[in-house]
Amino acid sequence: QALAAQERQGVVTQGAGMDDLSDEKKLVIKGGCACCGLGWLIFFIILGTSVKYVNERQQVVFISNTGRTVEQGPFTRIIWPSTRHEVRDAIQVSQREYAVLLHERSQLERHEPGPGQVFMDAYEVLLRIQEKIVLQKREYIRLIHKMTGLERVVRGPQILVPEPREEWPSGVETAIVIGHTNAVLVENKTSGMKRLVTEKGMFVPAPYERIIAEKDAVLLEPLMYAVVKDHLTGQTRNELGPQLLQVGPYEELLNVSSKWVLEKDSYLRLVNGQTGEERVMQGPSVVVPEPVESAPDGKQRAVYVDSQTAVRVVDRQTGQQRLDETAGTFIPLPYERILEVQQKTLVLPHQACVTRDVHGSVNLVTGASGATAFFLPPLTSLMEFNWSSYTSPVLVEPVPKVLLTMIDLRAQKMFFQNEVRTSDNVRLKLEGTIFWQVQDVMRMVSMTSDVPGDISQRARSGMIQQVGTLTLAQFMAGFNNLTQNTFNAQAADSFYTLRGVELQSLEITRFDSVDAATALVLQDIIKETTMRINELQKQESQNAVNAAKLAADILLEKQRTELIQTQADNTKLEKQFQGQSDGEKMVQAALAYIEGLNMSVPNVTERVEMYRLQQTLKARNNDTHSLSQGKAQIFMTPEDFNLKLGSEV
């Protein structure tokens, strides 16, 4: 301010003498003054801008050719523009944070935890501000130094500021609480050894330890077992229940299975997977297979063998088969397999069957002498027959086949539908039935494999030959003769005898014309024939009715005669019985009367005469009484009055 006052005073003084100078001088003087004033103005501006005020939250870094220095605030200082410097604010770090600083010369890091202000060194730069690691009670963190690879494990609860160059790739981890049913399998990364931690409580791994897995114990119930494999020795073992199983660090739980509970009638086949040996366990028992054993068929029921059941088994060591018929419960031996539970083959009296063994020999079993039953020996089977089936009136093409093992020896019925042609070239379709019967089974087996098919084809050929010799008119007129002739020709054919069968009857039940025009003619003929037959049958029916009526009338009259005769006989018998009754009454009365006079009239003859006189008088009195009651006239002879007219006294 003093300098400014002096300058203003000098200017005023000079201004007083300016009037005496020339214009050029004045101009020069003014220019010099202006330049001088401008210089001072610039000086004061630079001076004002060079004054630095640094507070307590700042620092100044002075940079020179020899190095850097730092000065913390607060202070006020003139720092000329020629001096290189940098004003930096302090780093504000909260309570949950820390600052990561890097020294540019040494490349060393340092961590400054909060809360507070962090002032960096002259050669330090701020890399980042990170939050502190907060570990709860059940948490831990694995810190790995990037430069040395050293590990350390820090467990909570605490707030952690890691050391410089430390990282935590797995982040914050939760400790495992070990109880009665779990354990922790860990591996030491430096030695490669594993260990199973079963100590109860909260588990935090040590440095260089890696948690492989948390393993839960397996509860084995009384009827359970586990197969455990030791990977160090390669051995397997069984762990039986009941227990709480926890396998070791180098052990693997292969499977948990139920024990085999065998009842009295069950068994279990166990096969050793290493040696191939077999053993059979029978009930009642609880079986636990060896670790190398398996039960490929599972629990099996024994076979009950009785009089109708047998078991065919094969020995896998020798390949031989046998049939066990011993009554009771059958359980196969080791290396034996049940091929078949065989029921007795029942052959009824009307059946027969053929057996064939492994050498091709055949044997006939028949029930002709009575029903029989048998077991098929090993390597023997029932011969099967694939016969054509003509059991339905509606035949289809191709003819269906039926597979059977029992041959019916009774008469069998088959249907046929054949198309034939008469000598006058009329095509007819014949339908009917054939009854046939097997007579010789072994001959049939040796000659044909389809008896019904052979019979059908042979009968068809015979019908074609028979119809081919007749015209349509002859066919219609001699239809019944045609059927009989065809049957006679077929029955005499040795074709059937060679095949062991007998043709019993051949009946044509229906025929139709294949051509429509011929069918109409046949329909007319059949219609007229039917009408004639109907009229004859109607007349025969009327005659039969009249004859039946006449026979009924005759029978009625005969029955009436028998009725009258029977009534007369009954009346006669009734009168006889009544007379006998009255006679008995009279005999009793006479006997009482005669015996009553026994004392008074000793003579029997006299007593009889007296009784006769009494009855005579009684009868006359009755007659007289009856006459007096009516209009009857009585005529009496003298003998009746005991009179004698004109005679001697």
XYZ file of C-alpha atoms in Angstrom:
649
model
C 0.000 0.000 0.000
C 2.854 2.365 0.764
C 4.426 1.623 -2.573
C 1.130 2.277 -4.278
C 0.845 5.672 -2.503
C 4.341 6.624 -3.514
C 3.667 5.669 -7.091
C 0.510 7.730 -7.128
C 2.390 10.714 -5.629
C 5.126 10.418 -8.252
C 2.620 10.266 -10.973
C 0.966 13.437 -9.659
C 4.342 15.146 -9.422
C 5.234 14.105 -12.880
C 1.876 15.206 -14.124
C 2.574 18.681 -12.873
C 5.644 18.890 -15.064
C 4.146 17.190 -18.038
C 2.838 20.347 -19.365
C 6.367 21.624 -20.033
C 7.303 18.576 -22.225
C 6.660 18.035 -25.861
C 4.071 15.672 -27.161
C 6.583 13.020 -28.157
C 8.184 13.012 -24.777
C 4.839 12.889 -23.188
C 3.976 9.905 -25.282
C 7.196 8.160 -24.367
C 6.721 8.908 -20.718
C 3.158 7.591 -20.836
C 4.267 4.416 -22.549
C 6.967 3.766 -20.013
C 4.599 4.329 -17.189
C 2.088 1.964 -18.708
C 4.670 -0.777 -19.116
C 5.923 -0.267 -15.609
C 2.371 -0.441 -14.236
C 1.639 -3.570 -16.275
C 4.751 -5.275 -14.933
C 3.837 -4.503 -11.387
C 0.293 -5.726 -12.058
C 1.569 -9.065 -13.350
C 3.929 -9.328 -10.414
C 1.153 -8.808 -7.938
C -1.111 -11.314 -9.748
C 1.577 -13.990 -9.658
C 2.312 -13.160 -6.080
C -1.368 -13.522 -5.167
C -1.682 -16.840 -6.903
C 1.474 -18.254 -5.354
C 0.223 -17.914 -1.819
C -0.959 -21.432 -0.789
C -3.138 -22.218 2.207
C -3.034 -25.915 3.151
C -5.511 -27.158 5.764
C -5.191 -30.103 8.112
C -6.797 -32.533 5.595
C -4.245 -31.756 2.858
C -0.594 -32.242 2.069
C 1.794 -30.767 -0.505
C 4.219 -32.899 -2.476
C 7.245 -30.914 -3.754
C 8.801 -32.388 -6.849
C 12.359 -31.548 -7.824
C 15.131 -33.057 -9.858
C 16.590 -34.653 -6.764
C 13.391 -36.248 -5.491
C 10.108 -35.648 -3.801
C 9.244 -34.262 -0.418
C 5.911 -33.990 1.317
C 4.681 -31.501 3.880
C 1.499 -32.000 5.858
C -0.929 -29.150 6.546
C -2.033 -26.950 8.028
C 0.249 -24.073 6.819
C 0.286 -20.958 4.525
C 3.210 -20.437 2.151
C 4.127 -18.716 -1.084
C 4.966 -21.376 -3.609
C 6.212 -19.864 -6.803
C 4.957 -21.305 -10.051
C 8.443 -22.452 -10.907
C 8.316 -24.886 -8.040
C 6.670 -28.192 -9.091
C 4.275 -29.399 -6.470
C 1.001 -31.243 -5.937
C -1.657 -30.623 -3.333
C -3.314 -33.854 -2.267
C -6.290 -34.355 -0.044
C -6.067 -36.870 2.735
C -7.838 -40.191 2.096
C -10.970 -40.570 4.166
C -11.337 -44.156 5.348
C -14.422 -45.260 7.317
C -14.482 -47.749 10.145
C -15.432 -50.679 7.834
C -12.788 -49.820 5.191
C -9.051 -49.807 4.603
C -6.876 -48.145 1.959
C -4.437 -49.987 -0.270
C -1.352 -47.841 -1.016
C 1.455 -48.602 -3.480
C 4.989 -47.174 -3.252
C 5.955 -46.331 -6.786
C 9.678 -46.805 -6.271
C 9.743 -50.004 -4.194
C 6.369 -51.323 -5.491
C 5.502 -52.311 -1.955
C 1.944 -52.169 -0.781
C 0.682 -51.206 2.571
C -2.785 -51.267 4.069
C -4.086 -48.418 6.197
C -7.199 -49.399 8.167
C -9.903 -46.911 9.095
C -11.409 -44.997 10.632
C -9.439 -41.824 10.018
C -7.454 -39.808 7.477
C -4.666 -41.434 5.562
C -1.778 -39.300 4.271
C 0.297 -40.985 1.614
C 4.059 -40.813 1.330
C 5.646 -38.733 -1.410
C 6.001 -41.786 -3.661
C 2.759 -43.558 -2.742
C -0.427 -43.780 -4.775
C -3.865 -44.970 -3.784
C -4.793 -48.242 -5.504
C -8.224 -48.778 -4.004
C -10.324 -48.568 -0.927
C -11.783 -51.869 0.174
C -14.122 -52.983 2.839
C -12.738 -54.920 5.749
C -13.594 -58.600 5.960
C -16.234 -59.248 8.600
C -16.219 -62.812 9.927
C -19.149 -64.159 11.911
C -18.801 -66.789 14.610
C -19.260 -69.728 12.189
C -17.175 -68.210 9.393
C -13.556 -68.337 8.394
C -11.384 -67.158 5.508
C -8.321 -68.646 3.853
C -5.720 -65.953 2.974
C -2.994 -66.765 0.411
C 0.036 -64.536 -0.124
C 0.491 -64.010 -3.835
C 4.230 -63.596 -3.632
C 5.176 -66.440 -1.281
C 2.139 -68.737 -1.515
C 1.889 -68.932 2.255
C -1.550 -69.617 3.667
C -3.195 -68.637 6.851
C -6.714 -69.298 8.055
C -8.510 -66.717 10.137
C -11.719 -67.666 11.906
C -14.371 -65.393 13.328
C -15.783 -63.570 14.999
C -13.611 -60.564 14.052
C -13.112 -57.755 11.552
C -10.082 -58.538 9.435
C -7.723 -56.371 7.390
C -5.646 -58.697 5.192
C -1.936 -58.240 4.799
C -0.614 -56.686 1.581
C -0.486 -59.054 -1.388
C -2.896 -61.476 0.285
C -5.925 -62.796 -1.587
C -8.851 -65.022 -0.720
C -10.097 -66.820 -3.830
C -12.699 -68.878 -1.955
C -14.100 -65.884 -0.132
C -15.664 -66.160 3.283
C -16.547 -69.763 4.074
C -18.856 -71.270 6.640
C -17.465 -73.683 9.160
C -19.034 -77.163 9.263
C -20.702 -78.233 12.479
C -19.823 -81.866 13.140
C -22.406 -83.875 15.033
C -23.205 -87.521 15.576
C -24.326 -88.159 12.001
C -21.730 -86.346 9.918
C -17.993 -85.984 9.456
C -15.626 -83.976 7.265
C -13.154 -85.460 4.817
C -10.131 -83.154 4.387
C -6.926 -83.408 2.346
C -3.567 -81.891 3.151
C -2.364 -80.193 -0.020
C 1.301 -80.386 0.963
C 1.387 -84.122 1.779
C -1.662 -85.348 -0.124
C -2.875 -87.287 2.918
C -6.530 -87.449 3.758
C -8.132 -87.585 7.155
C -11.668 -87.907 8.420
C -12.607 -85.430 11.111
C -15.246 -86.798 13.457
C -14.584 -84.594 16.498
C -17.835 -82.991 17.584
C -18.075 -79.244 17.253
C -17.384 -76.539 14.696
C -14.664 -77.501 12.249
C -12.373 -74.979 10.553
C -9.637 -76.453 8.318
C -6.005 -75.702 9.026
C -3.776 -73.957 6.491
C -3.047 -76.056 3.406
C -6.040 -78.299 4.154
C -8.845 -78.684 1.635
C -12.345 -79.876 2.491
C -13.201 -82.643 0.026
C -16.697 -83.416 1.218
C -19.010 -83.496 4.155
C -19.939 -87.124 4.672
C -23.146 -88.143 6.382
C -23.189 -91.320 8.388
C -25.435 -94.096 7.117
C -27.958 -95.580 9.513
C -28.034 -99.342 9.083
C -31.197 -100.929 10.426
C -31.194 -104.470 11.860
C -32.084 -106.044 8.512
C -29.583 -104.010 6.477
C -25.911 -104.257 5.640
C -23.405 -102.115 3.744
C -20.529 -103.032 1.431
C -17.441 -100.873 2.023
C -14.327 -100.816 -0.178
C -10.872 -99.763 1.061
C -9.072 -98.011 -1.813
C -5.669 -98.429 -0.140
C -5.833 -102.230 0.017
C -8.538 -102.908 -2.573
C -10.401 -105.102 -0.113
C -14.148 -104.975 0.476
C -15.974 -105.829 3.665
C -19.500 -106.022 5.014
C -20.799 -103.784 7.761
C -23.840 -105.297 9.448
C -26.667 -103.389 11.023
C -27.814 -102.114 13.385
C -25.209 -99.342 13.537
C -24.444 -95.784 12.486
C -21.804 -96.297 9.810
C -19.151 -93.713 8.955
C -16.609 -94.883 6.381
C -12.941 -93.937 6.592
C -11.047 -91.364 4.496
C -9.873 -93.922 1.945
C -13.043 -96.013 1.998
C -16.036 -95.938 -0.297
C -19.560 -97.040 0.490
C -20.446 -99.191 -2.505
C -24.040 -99.989 -1.633
C -26.513 -100.479 1.161
C -28.718 -103.536 0.824
C -31.252 -105.482 2.796
C -30.312 -108.765 4.335
C -31.886 -111.790 2.709
C -34.584 -113.177 4.987
C -35.250 -116.750 3.916
C -38.419 -118.538 4.964
C -38.696 -122.266 5.412
C -39.655 -122.806 1.779
C -37.203 -120.392 0.160
C -33.560 -120.477 -0.853
C -30.862 -118.157 -2.197
C -28.192 -118.910 -4.784
C -24.965 -116.942 -4.196
C -22.291 -116.671 -6.906
C -18.736 -115.562 -6.128
C -17.823 -112.922 -8.694
C -14.100 -113.627 -8.421
C -13.974 -117.434 -8.425
C -17.364 -118.314 -9.910
C -18.136 -120.669 -7.040
C -21.759 -121.146 -6.024
C -23.431 -121.896 -2.759
C -27.113 -122.330 -1.930
C -28.500 -121.024 1.349
C -31.739 -122.511 2.672
C -34.232 -121.037 5.072
C -35.204 -120.285 7.695
C -32.248 -117.917 8.108
C -31.001 -114.374 7.583
C -28.246 -114.342 4.954
C -25.654 -111.650 4.279
C -23.665 -112.371 1.089
C -19.934 -111.887 1.016
C -18.816 -108.616 -0.626
C -17.782 -110.438 -3.808
C -20.965 -112.528 -3.917
C -24.161 -111.727 -5.779
C -27.598 -113.269 -5.995
C -28.469 -113.057 -9.716
C -31.828 -114.816 -9.315
C -32.791 -113.244 -5.996
C -34.774 -115.094 -3.369
C -36.574 -118.064 -4.859
C -39.348 -120.310 -3.667
C -38.786 -124.006 -3.312
C -40.829 -126.266 -5.578
C -43.409 -128.514 -3.974
C -43.137 -131.962 -5.515
C -46.133 -134.284 -5.206
C -47.743 -137.101 -7.144
C -48.715 -134.700 -9.940
C -45.608 -132.474 -9.990
C -41.939 -133.120 -10.744
C -38.887 -130.949 -11.355
C -36.514 -131.218 -14.307
C -33.059 -129.835 -13.469
C -29.730 -129.585 -15.278
C -26.290 -129.865 -13.710
C -24.151 -127.070 -15.159
C -20.959 -128.949 -14.352
C -21.825 -132.085 -16.340
C -24.649 -130.845 -18.556
C -26.791 -133.810 -17.534
C -30.494 -133.482 -16.875
C -32.514 -135.365 -14.295
C -36.154 -135.558 -13.241
C -36.761 -135.328 -9.496
C -40.033 -136.948 -8.416
C -39.275 -137.205 -4.695
C -42.286 -135.907 -2.785
C -41.572 -132.900 -0.601
C -39.864 -129.539 -0.929
C -37.253 -129.423 -3.691
C -34.286 -127.021 -3.481
C -31.602 -127.336 -6.185
C -28.000 -128.033 -5.306
C -25.140 -125.688 -6.228
C -24.528 -125.531 -9.999
C -28.021 -126.929 -10.669
C -30.725 -125.015 -12.514
C -34.445 -125.707 -12.603
C -35.412 -126.039 -16.250
C -39.067 -126.847 -15.785
C -41.666 -127.560 -13.132
C -43.456 -130.364 -14.902
C -47.039 -131.466 -14.382
C -48.075 -134.978 -15.186
C -49.355 -135.352 -18.714
C -52.904 -136.705 -18.452
C -54.132 -138.918 -21.294
C -57.905 -139.494 -21.186
C -59.540 -142.698 -22.465
C -60.383 -141.055 -25.789
C -56.929 -139.502 -26.282
C -53.465 -140.488 -27.398
C -50.135 -138.707 -27.600
C -46.715 -139.377 -29.110
C -43.418 -138.710 -27.304
C -40.048 -138.206 -28.991
C -36.666 -138.413 -27.280
C -33.369 -136.801 -28.145
C -32.464 -139.684 -30.492
C -35.656 -139.244 -32.529
C -37.386 -142.362 -31.248
C -41.143 -142.036 -30.906
C -43.428 -143.753 -28.440
C -47.212 -143.956 -28.368
C -49.127 -143.320 -25.141
C -52.847 -144.031 -25.356
C -55.702 -144.046 -22.887
C -57.584 -146.837 -24.638
C -57.196 -149.136 -21.616
C -58.052 -146.357 -19.180
C -56.921 -142.856 -18.333
C -53.196 -142.644 -17.640
C -50.750 -139.957 -16.536
C -46.968 -139.794 -16.833
C -43.977 -137.477 -16.500
C -41.913 -136.723 -19.557
C -38.368 -138.062 -19.080
C -35.471 -135.621 -19.542
C -34.684 -134.700 -23.156
C -38.128 -136.000 -24.209
C -40.975 -133.916 -25.559
C -44.511 -134.328 -26.775
C -44.797 -134.338 -30.531
C -46.796 -131.375 -31.768
C -49.212 -131.518 -34.686
C -50.097 -128.492 -36.760
C -53.486 -129.425 -38.203
C -55.849 -127.500 -40.413
C -59.019 -126.452 -38.604
C -62.368 -127.117 -40.319
C -64.482 -126.808 -37.159
C -66.459 -123.745 -38.329
C -69.194 -123.877 -40.994
C -67.835 -120.602 -42.364
C -64.517 -121.523 -43.940
C -61.876 -118.919 -44.689
C -58.795 -118.974 -46.877
C -56.141 -119.720 -45.896
C -57.438 -122.377 -43.569
C -56.391 -121.602 -39.982
C -54.012 -123.960 -38.220
C -54.325 -125.329 -34.711
C -51.398 -126.666 -32.678
C -52.133 -129.718 -30.548
C -50.312 -132.481 -28.717
C -53.258 -134.694 -27.747
C -54.946 -136.680 -30.518
C -58.678 -137.236 -30.095
C -59.520 -140.870 -30.873
C -63.260 -140.207 -31.023
C -65.196 -139.516 -34.216
C -64.505 -135.981 -35.330
C -66.564 -133.656 -37.450
C -65.266 -131.340 -40.126
C -67.018 -128.981 -42.541
C -66.261 -128.560 -46.230
C -67.148 -126.155 -49.034
C -66.241 -127.409 -52.484
C -66.867 -125.990 -55.951
C -67.691 -128.695 -58.537
C -68.785 -128.755 -62.166
C -71.402 -131.069 -63.702
C -70.973 -132.769 -67.057
C -73.143 -130.073 -68.691
C -70.734 -127.427 -67.354
C -72.842 -126.117 -64.455
C -70.786 -124.870 -61.554
C -72.110 -125.798 -58.128
C -70.976 -125.032 -54.607
C -71.388 -127.947 -52.225
C -71.390 -127.657 -48.453
C -71.469 -130.479 -45.971
C -69.812 -132.396 -43.172
C -67.391 -135.294 -42.916
C -67.126 -137.567 -39.895
C -63.795 -139.297 -39.493
C -61.849 -141.113 -36.799
C -58.204 -141.931 -36.102
C -57.613 -145.697 -36.075
C -53.824 -146.081 -36.122
C -51.896 -143.219 -34.530
C -48.393 -144.403 -35.402
C -49.295 -144.912 -39.060
C -50.843 -141.465 -39.119
C -47.683 -139.940 -37.604
C -45.444 -141.673 -40.141
C -47.579 -140.790 -43.193
C -48.870 -137.233 -42.720
C -48.458 -134.097 -40.656
C -51.942 -132.676 -41.361
C -54.688 -135.314 -41.302
C -57.706 -132.957 -41.580
C -56.082 -131.201 -44.536
C -55.461 -134.507 -46.337
C -59.041 -135.676 -45.705
C -60.486 -132.411 -46.928
C -58.469 -132.424 -50.140
C -59.139 -136.102 -50.859
C -62.893 -135.756 -50.266
C -62.978 -132.686 -52.489
C -61.294 -134.603 -55.279
C -63.809 -137.464 -54.931
C -66.793 -135.112 -55.062
C -65.459 -133.411 -58.172
C -65.097 -136.783 -59.874
C -68.585 -137.945 -58.874
C -70.387 -134.748 -59.859
C -68.392 -134.499 -63.080
C -70.124 -137.645 -64.404
C -73.653 -136.221 -63.902
C -75.716 -133.564 -65.565
C -77.563 -130.983 -63.511
C -80.837 -132.856 -63.955
C -79.242 -136.123 -62.856
C -77.647 -134.323 -59.937
C -81.008 -132.917 -58.831
C -82.780 -136.241 -59.290
C -80.166 -138.408 -57.635
C -78.842 -136.093 -54.980
C -79.108 -138.657 -52.182
C -77.590 -141.386 -54.343
C -74.723 -139.016 -55.178
C -73.930 -138.557 -51.485
C -74.005 -142.281 -50.835
C -71.933 -143.106 -53.912
C -69.352 -140.516 -52.995
C -69.103 -141.855 -49.451
C -68.840 -145.471 -50.658
C -66.057 -144.531 -53.045
C -64.185 -142.613 -50.386
C -64.668 -145.264 -47.691
C -63.206 -147.904 -50.018
C -60.208 -145.695 -50.844
C -56.945 -147.002 -49.363
C -55.795 -143.380 -49.024
C -57.410 -143.155 -45.599
C -56.281 -146.591 -44.436
C -52.677 -145.779 -45.256
C -52.946 -142.720 -43.024
C -54.482 -144.641 -40.145
C -57.905 -142.943 -40.293
C -61.406 -144.100 -41.096
C -64.027 -142.122 -43.029
C -67.338 -142.739 -41.238
C -69.783 -140.564 -43.139
C -69.993 -137.860 -45.770
C -73.062 -135.642 -45.940
C -73.889 -132.807 -48.339
C -76.064 -130.371 -46.416
C -76.397 -127.614 -49.007
C -75.625 -126.810 -52.606
C -75.822 -123.553 -54.543
C -75.095 -122.552 -58.073
C -72.112 -120.390 -58.642
C -73.666 -118.781 -61.767
C -76.518 -116.352 -61.180
C -78.724 -117.658 -64.060
C -78.345 -121.248 -62.948
C -79.081 -120.179 -59.409
C -82.446 -118.735 -60.529
C -83.341 -121.997 -62.287
C -82.365 -123.958 -59.232
C -84.428 -121.663 -57.080
C -87.482 -122.298 -59.278
C -86.923 -126.040 -59.153
C -86.423 -125.943 -55.454
C -89.493 -123.758 -55.077
C -91.717 -126.184 -57.024
C -90.272 -129.159 -55.202
C -90.793 -127.409 -51.939
C -94.419 -126.585 -52.788
C -95.056 -130.226 -53.753
C -93.444 -131.425 -50.575
C -95.445 -128.885 -48.596
C -98.733 -130.053 -50.156
C -97.884 -133.703 -49.466
C -96.923 -132.831 -45.960
C -100.134 -130.823 -45.560
C -102.266 -133.790 -46.724
C -100.299 -136.139 -44.549
C -100.830 -133.781 -41.677
C -104.615 -133.703 -42.309
C -104.751 -137.504 -42.522
C -102.748 -137.729 -39.382
C -105.173 -135.352 -37.677
C -108.225 -137.407 -38.775
C -106.564 -140.666 -37.768
C -105.651 -139.177 -34.462
C -109.272 -137.975 -33.950
C -110.665 -141.428 -34.800
C -108.183 -143.113 -32.531
C -109.126 -140.670 -29.799
C -112.870 -141.459 -30.236
C -112.202 -145.196 -30.109
C -110.103 -144.745 -27.063
C -112.854 -142.627 -25.468
C -115.503 -145.268 -26.073
C -113.238 -147.960 -24.724
C -112.690 -145.856 -21.685
C -116.465 -145.398 -21.299
C -116.982 -149.197 -21.495
C -114.362 -149.678 -18.908
C -116.084 -147.044 -16.783
C -119.490 -148.801 -16.928
C -117.933 -152.172 -16.232
C -116.022 -150.708 -13.346
C -119.155 -149.034 -11.941
C -121.100 -152.323 -12.158
C -118.331 -154.205 -10.467
C -118.181 -151.593 -7.777
C -121.977 -151.789 -7.193
C -121.782 -155.573 -7.049
C -119.007 -155.459 -4.564
C -120.868 -152.896 -2.536
C -123.988 -155.100 -2.399
C -121.893 -158.111 -1.525
C -120.248 -156.281 1.318
C -123.628 -154.972 2.485
C -125.164 -158.506 2.281
C -122.252 -159.925 4.190
C -122.743 -157.279 6.813
C -126.490 -157.921 7.075
C -125.888 -161.692 7.154
C -123.417 -161.321 9.949
C -125.982 -159.245 11.852
C -128.632 -161.910 11.305
C -126.224 -164.677 12.359
C -125.397 -162.790 15.516
C -129.102 -162.180 16.208
C -129.989 -165.855 15.569
C -127.118 -167.008 17.713
C -128.210 -164.732 20.560
C -131.849 -165.897 20.242
C -130.974 -169.601 20.159
C -128.516 -169.342 23.017
C -131.035 -167.308 25.025
C -133.512 -170.287 24.917
C -130.839 -172.658 26.063
C -132.360 -173.087 29.531
C -136.041 -173.130 28.605
C -135.780 -175.232 25.433
C -132.931 -177.669 25.768
C -133.425 -179.175 22.287
C -131.453 -177.306 19.673
C -133.670 -178.309 16.774
C -136.702 -176.924 18.475
C -134.935 -173.657 19.207
C -133.976 -173.360 15.529
C -137.536 -174.000 14.412
C -138.816 -171.389 16.830
C -136.307 -168.835 15.416
C -137.279 -169.657 11.840
C -141.034 -169.176 12.714
C -140.223 -165.840 14.256
C -138.315 -164.623 11.181
C -141.073 -165.803 8.869
C -143.669 -163.899 10.820
C -141.480 -160.840 10.887
C -140.960 -160.947 7.125
C -144.697 -161.253 6.514
C -145.411 -158.343 8.790
C -142.898 -156.251 6.825
C -144.471 -157.262 3.538
C -147.948 -156.452 4.856
C -146.746 -153.088 6.115
C -145.143 -152.241 2.779
C -148.299 -153.165 0.874
C -150.476 -151.125 3.152
C -148.418 -148.032 2.497
C -148.839 -148.118 -1.294
C -151.361 -148.935 -4.033
C -150.079 -152.356 -4.727
C -152.431 -155.292 -5.187
C -151.692 -158.546 -3.615
C -152.454 -161.825 -5.212
C -152.261 -164.809 -3.008
C -152.636 -168.447 -3.687
C -154.508 -170.799 -1.442
C -151.227 -172.171 -0.350
C -150.360 -168.787 1.005
C -153.468 -168.747 3.183
C -153.228 -172.433 3.893
C -156.867 -172.816 2.624
C -158.478 -175.815 1.100
C -161.565 -175.134 -1.042
C -163.905 -178.015 -1.566
C -161.650 -180.431 -0.121
C -161.755 -182.682 2.787
C -161.198 -181.419 6.173
